[in-house]
Amino acid sequence: MRSYLDLLKTPGVGRILAAQLTARFPFGMLSLAFLIHIEQAYGSYGAAGLVLGAMSIGQAIAGPATSRLMGRWGMRLVISVTLSICTVAIVVMALVSLPIVPLLAVGFIAGLSMPPIQPAVRTIYPKLVNSKQLTPLFSLDASAQEIIWVVGPVVATFVAIQVSSVAGILLAAVFLVGGGVWFVSLPEVGRVRIPRSKRKIGAVLKRPAVLLSTIVGFVLVAACASVEAGVVAAFGHGSGDSGLVLAIFAVGSLVGGLALGHTPIGPWALTTRMIIVTIGVGLASISLNFWWLSATLFIAGLGIAPAFAVLFGIVSASVRFSETAEAYGWVGTGQLIGAALGSAVAGFAIDHYGATAAILAATGFALLGVIIPTVGKRWHPDLRGRDASPIPDTEAVAVVT
């Protein structure tokens, strides 16, 4: 813990970490708040899964594009514009009673305009700390973001049940605006300039580590989304137990991230972390008892933040600085498509077979997360003793003679 405290004393690290977590806090609330809101309105978890899937697909499409635009227009302008559009769309979804098809369209717009804060902050990190601190910072970031999933589901469930699901969605919008404005106002956001990438959009996926991270992130988030829907269905929207179980799931991730934050990233790092997730989620499918789910999902959580830290680290070490925002945008796109697929699969599984089927689907996704990095081990950089900073951009320099 002392090393993490020292890291937070580095100028700019603490405030940028806090601001981006505040801006991203709604992500821990919106899924559950919309799940409860739409299920109440339409009486179907399948409908809720489709709307959440539409939001995720919109965000997945926008991710690489808006991240790349930050190199052209700057972080502040891109984040400010997308923040404004996204907030309006979320408020409309909460306050206006719409048929399912228009609701899907508005959800898609909300996802399409989700501000690219995550790619922005991961691009800024290498400029805040030295190369030895970068891997621990990625681990701290992956662990700290679990606060979103510890507190967010509890807040969303409590407000949705005690007040209304509309109030839960509007509260998330308040965090989005407040955190987003705080983030774009920070001096570090204004100081970091992303060079324009000279390659075509999508070319960064030709780097094996980026492609591996995108695919593994896809199945990992699909597993988490399926677990979330399965837990909510197991206890029903009238119970606060679902929020508590998901919070314990996130606490496991927080503990795992802090415990493994300084572990060197070797070629088997992703595989071993995904094995932990698979074992925990597989055990969770045995029983829907509150205490059993809490214990087994805590175990599964121990591998989640460490897996994300590895994903961020191997991407950073494999791309040029001008490509980092787009690379993280593609990784985010993989995760969001995973969220869309996981939510949709879980929703239909719950409607037809019950909550256990959603957790079994999550087990299948997690197992793919073990198989893929095992087969693609040669694509996994060995960062033991290596610098995880991005590759410097080089270009010709004019010399006066």
Coordinates of C-alpha atoms in Angstrom, one line a residue:
M1 CA 0.0 0.0 0.0
R2 CA 2.9 2.4 0.7
S3 CA 4.0 2.1 -3.0
Y4 CA 0.5 3.1 -4.1
L5 CA 0.4 6.0 -1.7
D6 CA 3.8 7.2 -3.1
L7 CA 2.3 6.9 -6.6
L8 CA -0.6 9.0 -5.6
K9 CA 1.8 11.7 -4.4
T10 CA 3.1 12.1 -7.9
P11 CA 1.8 15.5 -9.2
G12 CA -1.5 15.2 -11.1
V13 CA -2.0 11.5 -10.5
G14 CA -4.4 11.7 -7.6
R15 CA -6.7 14.3 -9.1
I16 CA -6.9 12.9 -12.6
L17 CA -7.6 9.4 -11.1
A18 CA -10.4 10.9 -9.0
A19 CA -11.9 13.0 -11.8
Q20 CA -12.1 10.2 -14.3
L21 CA -13.5 7.8 -11.7
T22 CA -16.3 10.3 -10.9
A23 CA -17.0 10.8 -14.6
R24 CA -17.2 7.0 -15.2
F25 CA -19.2 6.3 -12.0
P26 CA -22.5 6.3 -13.9
F27 CA -21.3 3.2 -15.8
G28 CA -21.7 1.3 -12.5
M29 CA -25.2 2.7 -12.1
L30 CA -26.7 2.9 -15.6
S31 CA -26.8 -0.8 -16.4
L32 CA -28.7 -1.8 -13.3
A33 CA -30.9 1.4 -13.3
F34 CA -31.9 0.8 -17.0
L35 CA -32.3 -2.9 -16.4
I36 CA -34.8 -2.3 -13.5
H37 CA -36.5 0.7 -15.3
I38 CA -37.1 -1.1 -18.6
E39 CA -38.1 -4.5 -17.0
Q40 CA -40.7 -2.6 -15.0
A41 CA -41.9 -0.8 -18.1
Y42 CA -42.0 -3.7 -20.5
G43 CA -42.1 -6.7 -18.2
S44 CA -39.1 -8.4 -20.0
Y45 CA -35.5 -8.8 -19.2
G46 CA -35.0 -9.5 -22.9
A47 CA -36.2 -6.0 -23.8
A48 CA -33.8 -4.5 -21.2
G49 CA -31.0 -6.6 -22.5
L50 CA -31.7 -5.3 -26.1
V51 CA -31.6 -1.6 -25.0
L52 CA -28.4 -2.1 -23.0
G53 CA -27.0 -3.9 -26.0
A54 CA -27.9 -1.0 -28.3
M55 CA -26.1 1.4 -25.9
S56 CA -23.1 -0.7 -25.9
I57 CA -23.0 -1.2 -29.7
G58 CA -23.3 2.6 -30.1
Q59 CA -20.4 3.2 -27.8
A60 CA -18.4 0.4 -29.4
I61 CA -18.8 2.0 -32.8
A62 CA -17.8 5.4 -31.5
G63 CA -14.9 4.3 -29.3
P64 CA -12.0 4.2 -31.9
A65 CA -13.4 7.1 -33.9
T66 CA -13.8 9.6 -31.0
S67 CA -10.5 8.4 -29.5
R68 CA -8.8 9.1 -32.8
L69 CA -10.5 12.5 -33.1
M70 CA -8.7 13.6 -29.9
G71 CA -5.5 13.7 -31.9
R72 CA -7.2 16.0 -34.4
W73 CA -9.4 18.3 -32.2
G74 CA -8.0 17.8 -28.8
M75 CA -9.3 16.0 -25.7
R76 CA -11.3 18.8 -24.2
L77 CA -13.4 19.6 -27.3
V78 CA -14.2 15.9 -28.1
I79 CA -15.1 15.1 -24.5
S80 CA -17.2 18.2 -24.1
V81 CA -19.3 17.7 -27.2
T82 CA -19.9 14.0 -26.6
L83 CA -20.7 14.6 -22.9
S84 CA -23.5 17.1 -23.9
I85 CA -25.1 14.8 -26.4
C86 CA -24.9 11.7 -24.2
T87 CA -26.4 13.5 -21.2
V88 CA -29.5 14.7 -23.2
A89 CA -30.0 11.1 -24.5
I90 CA -29.9 9.5 -21.1
V91 CA -32.3 12.1 -19.6
V92 CA -34.8 11.4 -22.5
M93 CA -34.6 7.7 -21.9
A94 CA -35.4 8.3 -18.2
L95 CA -38.2 10.9 -18.6
V96 CA -40.0 10.1 -21.9
S97 CA -42.1 7.0 -22.3
L98 CA -41.2 5.5 -25.7
P99 CA -42.0 2.4 -27.6
I100 CA -39.2 -0.2 -27.7
V101 CA -37.9 0.7 -31.2
P102 CA -37.5 4.5 -30.5
L103 CA -36.0 3.6 -27.1
L104 CA -33.4 1.4 -28.8
A105 CA -32.6 4.3 -31.1
V106 CA -32.1 6.8 -28.3
G107 CA -30.1 4.2 -26.4
F108 CA -27.9 3.8 -29.4
I109 CA -27.3 7.6 -29.6
A110 CA -26.4 7.6 -25.9
G111 CA -23.8 4.9 -26.5
L112 CA -22.5 6.6 -29.7
S113 CA -21.9 9.8 -27.8
M114 CA -20.4 8.4 -24.6
P115 CA -17.4 10.6 -23.8
P116 CA -14.1 8.8 -24.4
I117 CA -12.7 9.4 -20.9
Q118 CA -11.1 6.0 -20.5
P119 CA -8.9 6.2 -23.6
A120 CA -8.0 9.7 -22.8
V121 CA -6.9 9.0 -19.2
R122 CA -4.9 5.9 -20.3
T123 CA -3.1 8.1 -22.9
I124 CA -2.3 10.7 -20.2
Y125 CA -0.9 8.2 -17.7
P126 CA 2.5 7.6 -19.4
K127 CA 3.1 11.4 -19.4
L128 CA 2.5 11.6 -15.6
V129 CA 4.8 8.9 -14.3
N130 CA 8.2 7.3 -15.1
S131 CA 8.4 4.0 -16.8
K132 CA 8.8 2.0 -13.6
Q133 CA 5.6 3.5 -12.2
L134 CA 3.5 2.9 -15.2
T135 CA 2.5 -0.8 -14.7
P136 CA 1.6 -0.2 -11.0
L137 CA -0.4 2.8 -12.1
F138 CA -2.4 0.7 -14.6
S139 CA -3.0 -1.8 -11.7
L140 CA -4.1 1.0 -9.4
D141 CA -6.4 2.4 -12.1
A142 CA -7.9 -1.1 -12.8
S143 CA -8.4 -1.6 -9.0
A144 CA -9.7 1.9 -8.3
Q145 CA -12.3 1.6 -11.0
E146 CA -13.8 -1.2 -9.1
I147 CA -15.1 1.4 -6.7
I148 CA -17.5 2.2 -9.6
W149 CA -18.8 -1.4 -9.4
V150 CA -18.7 -1.6 -5.6
V151 CA -20.7 1.5 -4.9
G152 CA -22.5 2.0 -8.2
P153 CA -24.7 -1.1 -8.1
V154 CA -25.6 -0.5 -4.5
V155 CA -26.5 3.2 -5.1
A156 CA -28.5 2.3 -8.3
T157 CA -30.4 -0.5 -6.6
F158 CA -31.1 1.5 -3.5
V159 CA -32.4 4.6 -5.4
A160 CA -34.3 2.6 -7.9
I161 CA -36.1 0.7 -5.2
Q162 CA -36.5 3.3 -2.5
V163 CA -37.2 6.3 -4.8
S164 CA -37.7 5.3 -8.5
S165 CA -35.7 3.9 -11.4
V166 CA -36.1 7.3 -13.1
A167 CA -34.3 8.9 -10.1
G168 CA -31.5 6.3 -10.3
I169 CA -30.9 7.2 -14.0
L170 CA -31.0 11.0 -13.4
L171 CA -28.5 10.6 -10.5
A172 CA -26.2 8.8 -12.9
A173 CA -26.5 11.7 -15.3
V174 CA -25.5 14.2 -12.6
F175 CA -22.3 12.2 -11.9
L176 CA -21.6 12.1 -15.6
V177 CA -21.9 15.8 -16.1
G178 CA -20.1 16.7 -12.8
G179 CA -17.2 14.3 -13.3
G180 CA -16.9 15.1 -17.0
V181 CA -16.6 18.8 -16.4
W182 CA -14.1 18.2 -13.6
F183 CA -12.0 16.0 -15.9
V184 CA -11.8 18.3 -18.9
S185 CA -11.0 21.3 -16.6
L186 CA -7.8 19.6 -15.3
P187 CA -4.5 21.1 -16.5
E188 CA -3.1 17.7 -17.4
V189 CA -5.9 17.2 -19.9
G190 CA -5.0 20.5 -21.6
R191 CA -1.2 19.8 -21.5
V192 CA -1.2 16.4 -23.2
R193 CA -1.2 16.6 -27.0
I194 CA -1.8 13.4 -28.9
P195 CA 0.1 13.5 -32.2
R196 CA -2.1 12.8 -35.3
S197 CA -1.8 9.2 -36.3
K198 CA -0.3 8.8 -39.8
R199 CA -1.9 5.4 -40.3
K200 CA -5.4 4.5 -41.4
I201 CA -8.1 3.9 -38.7
G202 CA -8.0 0.3 -37.6
A203 CA -4.4 -0.3 -38.7
V204 CA -3.4 -0.5 -35.0
L205 CA -5.3 -3.8 -34.8
K206 CA -2.5 -5.3 -36.9
R207 CA -0.4 -5.2 -33.8
P208 CA -0.9 -8.6 -32.2
A209 CA -1.0 -7.4 -28.6
V210 CA -3.8 -4.9 -29.4
L211 CA -5.9 -7.6 -31.1
L212 CA -5.3 -10.0 -28.3
S213 CA -6.3 -7.4 -25.7
T214 CA -9.4 -6.5 -27.7
I215 CA -10.6 -10.1 -28.0
V216 CA -9.9 -11.1 -24.4
G217 CA -11.5 -7.9 -23.1
F218 CA -14.5 -8.8 -25.2
V219 CA -15.1 -12.2 -23.6
L220 CA -14.2 -10.9 -20.1
V221 CA -16.8 -8.1 -20.1
A222 CA -19.3 -10.5 -21.7
A223 CA -18.9 -12.8 -18.7
C224 CA -19.3 -9.9 -16.3
A225 CA -22.4 -8.6 -18.1
S226 CA -24.0 -12.0 -18.0
V227 CA -23.2 -12.3 -14.3
E228 CA -24.8 -9.0 -13.6
A229 CA -28.0 -9.8 -15.4
G230 CA -28.1 -13.3 -13.8
V231 CA -27.7 -11.9 -10.3
V232 CA -30.4 -9.2 -10.8
A233 CA -32.8 -11.9 -12.1
A234 CA -32.0 -14.2 -9.2
F235 CA -33.2 -11.8 -6.6
G236 CA -35.6 -9.6 -8.6
H237 CA -35.7 -5.9 -8.9
G238 CA -37.5 -5.6 -5.6
S239 CA -34.6 -6.8 -3.5
G240 CA -31.3 -5.0 -2.6
D241 CA -29.5 -8.3 -2.5
S242 CA -28.5 -8.1 -6.1
G243 CA -26.6 -4.8 -5.6
L244 CA -24.8 -6.3 -2.6
V245 CA -23.7 -9.4 -4.4
L246 CA -22.4 -7.4 -7.3
A247 CA -20.6 -5.0 -4.9
I248 CA -18.9 -8.1 -3.3
F249 CA -18.0 -9.2 -6.8
A250 CA -16.3 -5.8 -7.4
V251 CA -14.6 -5.9 -4.0
G252 CA -12.9 -9.1 -5.0
S253 CA -11.6 -7.4 -8.1
L254 CA -10.4 -4.4 -6.0
V255 CA -8.5 -6.8 -3.7
G256 CA -7.0 -8.8 -6.5
G257 CA -5.9 -5.7 -8.3
L258 CA -4.1 -4.2 -5.3
A259 CA -2.6 -7.6 -4.4
L260 CA -1.2 -8.4 -7.8
G261 CA -0.4 -4.8 -8.9
H262 CA 3.3 -5.2 -8.8
T263 CA 3.5 -8.7 -10.2
P264 CA 5.6 -8.7 -13.3
I265 CA 3.6 -9.3 -16.5
G266 CA 4.9 -12.5 -18.1
P267 CA 3.5 -14.3 -21.2
W268 CA 1.0 -16.4 -19.1
A269 CA -0.3 -13.4 -17.2
L270 CA -3.7 -13.2 -19.0
T271 CA -4.3 -17.0 -18.9
T272 CA -3.7 -17.3 -15.2
R273 CA -5.9 -14.4 -14.3
M274 CA -8.7 -15.6 -16.5
I275 CA -8.5 -19.1 -14.9
I276 CA -9.3 -17.4 -11.5
V277 CA -12.4 -15.7 -13.1
T278 CA -13.6 -18.9 -14.7
I279 CA -13.3 -21.0 -11.5
G280 CA -15.2 -18.4 -9.5
V281 CA -18.0 -17.9 -12.0
G282 CA -18.3 -21.6 -12.7
L283 CA -18.8 -22.3 -9.0
A284 CA -21.4 -19.5 -8.8
S285 CA -23.6 -21.4 -11.2
I286 CA -24.1 -24.2 -8.7
S287 CA -26.5 -22.2 -6.4
L288 CA -28.3 -18.9 -6.3
N289 CA -28.0 -18.6 -2.5
F290 CA -27.0 -15.1 -1.5
W291 CA -24.0 -16.3 0.5
W292 CA -22.8 -18.8 -2.1
L293 CA -23.0 -16.2 -4.9
S294 CA -21.2 -13.7 -2.7
A295 CA -18.3 -16.1 -1.9
T296 CA -17.9 -17.5 -5.4
L297 CA -18.1 -14.2 -7.2
F298 CA -15.6 -12.7 -4.7
I299 CA -13.2 -15.4 -5.9
A300 CA -14.0 -14.6 -9.6
G301 CA -13.5 -10.9 -8.9
L302 CA -9.9 -11.6 -7.8
G303 CA -8.9 -12.1 -11.4
I304 CA -10.7 -9.3 -13.0
A305 CA -8.8 -6.1 -12.2
P306 CA -5.4 -7.9 -12.6
A307 CA -6.6 -9.1 -16.1
F308 CA -7.5 -5.5 -17.1
A309 CA -4.2 -4.3 -15.8
V310 CA -2.4 -6.8 -18.1
L311 CA -4.6 -5.7 -21.0
F312 CA -3.6 -2.1 -20.5
G313 CA 0.0 -2.8 -20.0
I314 CA 0.6 -5.0 -23.0
V315 CA -1.2 -2.4 -25.3
S316 CA 0.9 0.5 -23.9
A317 CA 4.1 -1.4 -24.5
S318 CA 3.2 -2.4 -28.1
V319 CA 2.1 0.9 -29.8
R320 CA 3.4 4.3 -30.6
F321 CA 2.2 7.2 -28.4
S322 CA 0.2 8.6 -31.4
E323 CA -1.7 5.3 -31.5
T324 CA -2.5 4.8 -27.9
A325 CA -5.8 6.6 -27.7
E326 CA -7.1 4.7 -30.8
A327 CA -5.7 1.4 -29.5
Y328 CA -7.5 1.8 -26.2
G329 CA -10.6 2.8 -28.1
W330 CA -10.5 -0.5 -29.9
V331 CA -9.9 -2.4 -26.7
G332 CA -12.9 -0.5 -25.2
T333 CA -14.9 -1.4 -28.3
G334 CA -14.2 -5.1 -27.8
Q335 CA -15.4 -4.7 -24.2
L336 CA -18.5 -2.9 -25.1
I337 CA -19.5 -5.4 -27.8
G338 CA -18.9 -8.0 -25.1
A339 CA -21.2 -6.1 -22.8
A340 CA -23.8 -6.0 -25.6
L341 CA -23.6 -9.7 -26.3
G342 CA -23.4 -10.7 -22.7
S343 CA -26.5 -8.6 -21.8
A344 CA -28.5 -9.9 -24.8
V345 CA -27.5 -13.6 -24.3
A346 CA -28.2 -13.3 -20.5
G347 CA -31.5 -11.6 -21.0
F348 CA -32.9 -14.2 -23.4
A349 CA -31.4 -17.0 -21.3
I350 CA -33.2 -15.7 -18.2
D351 CA -36.5 -15.3 -20.0
H352 CA -36.4 -18.9 -21.3
Y353 CA -34.4 -20.9 -18.7
G354 CA -33.9 -18.8 -15.6
A355 CA -31.2 -16.9 -13.8
T356 CA -28.8 -19.9 -13.5
A357 CA -28.6 -20.0 -17.3
A358 CA -27.2 -16.5 -17.4
I359 CA -24.4 -17.5 -15.0
L360 CA -23.7 -20.6 -17.1
A361 CA -23.3 -18.4 -20.1
A362 CA -20.9 -16.2 -18.2
T363 CA -18.9 -19.3 -17.4
G364 CA -18.6 -20.1 -21.1
F365 CA -17.4 -16.6 -21.9
A366 CA -14.8 -16.7 -19.1
L367 CA -13.6 -20.1 -20.4
L368 CA -13.0 -18.6 -23.8
G369 CA -10.9 -16.0 -22.0
V370 CA -8.6 -18.8 -20.8
I371 CA -8.4 -20.5 -24.2
I372 CA -7.7 -17.5 -26.3
P373 CA -4.6 -16.1 -24.6
T374 CA -3.3 -19.7 -24.2
V375 CA -3.6 -20.3 -28.0
G376 CA -2.3 -16.7 -28.7
K377 CA 0.6 -16.9 -26.2
R378 CA 3.1 -15.8 -28.8
W379 CA 1.2 -12.5 -29.2
H380 CA 1.5 -11.7 -25.5
P381 CA 4.5 -9.5 -24.7
D382 CA 6.8 -10.5 -21.9
L383 CA 7.1 -7.3 -19.9
R384 CA 9.3 -8.7 -17.1
G385 CA 12.1 -6.2 -16.7
R386 CA 10.8 -4.2 -19.7
D387 CA 9.5 -0.6 -20.0
A388 CA 5.7 -0.6 -20.5
S389 CA 5.7 3.0 -21.9
P390 CA 4.4 3.5 -25.5
I391 CA 6.9 3.5 -28.3
P392 CA 8.1 7.1 -29.0
D393 CA 6.9 8.7 -32.2
T394 CA 9.9 9.7 -34.3
E395 CA 10.1 12.0 -37.4
A396 CA 12.6 14.0 -39.3
V397 CA 14.0 17.0 -37.5
A398 CA 15.0 20.1 -39.5
V399 CA 18.7 21.0 -38.9
V400 CA 20.1 24.5 -39.6
T401 CA 23.4 24.3 -41.5

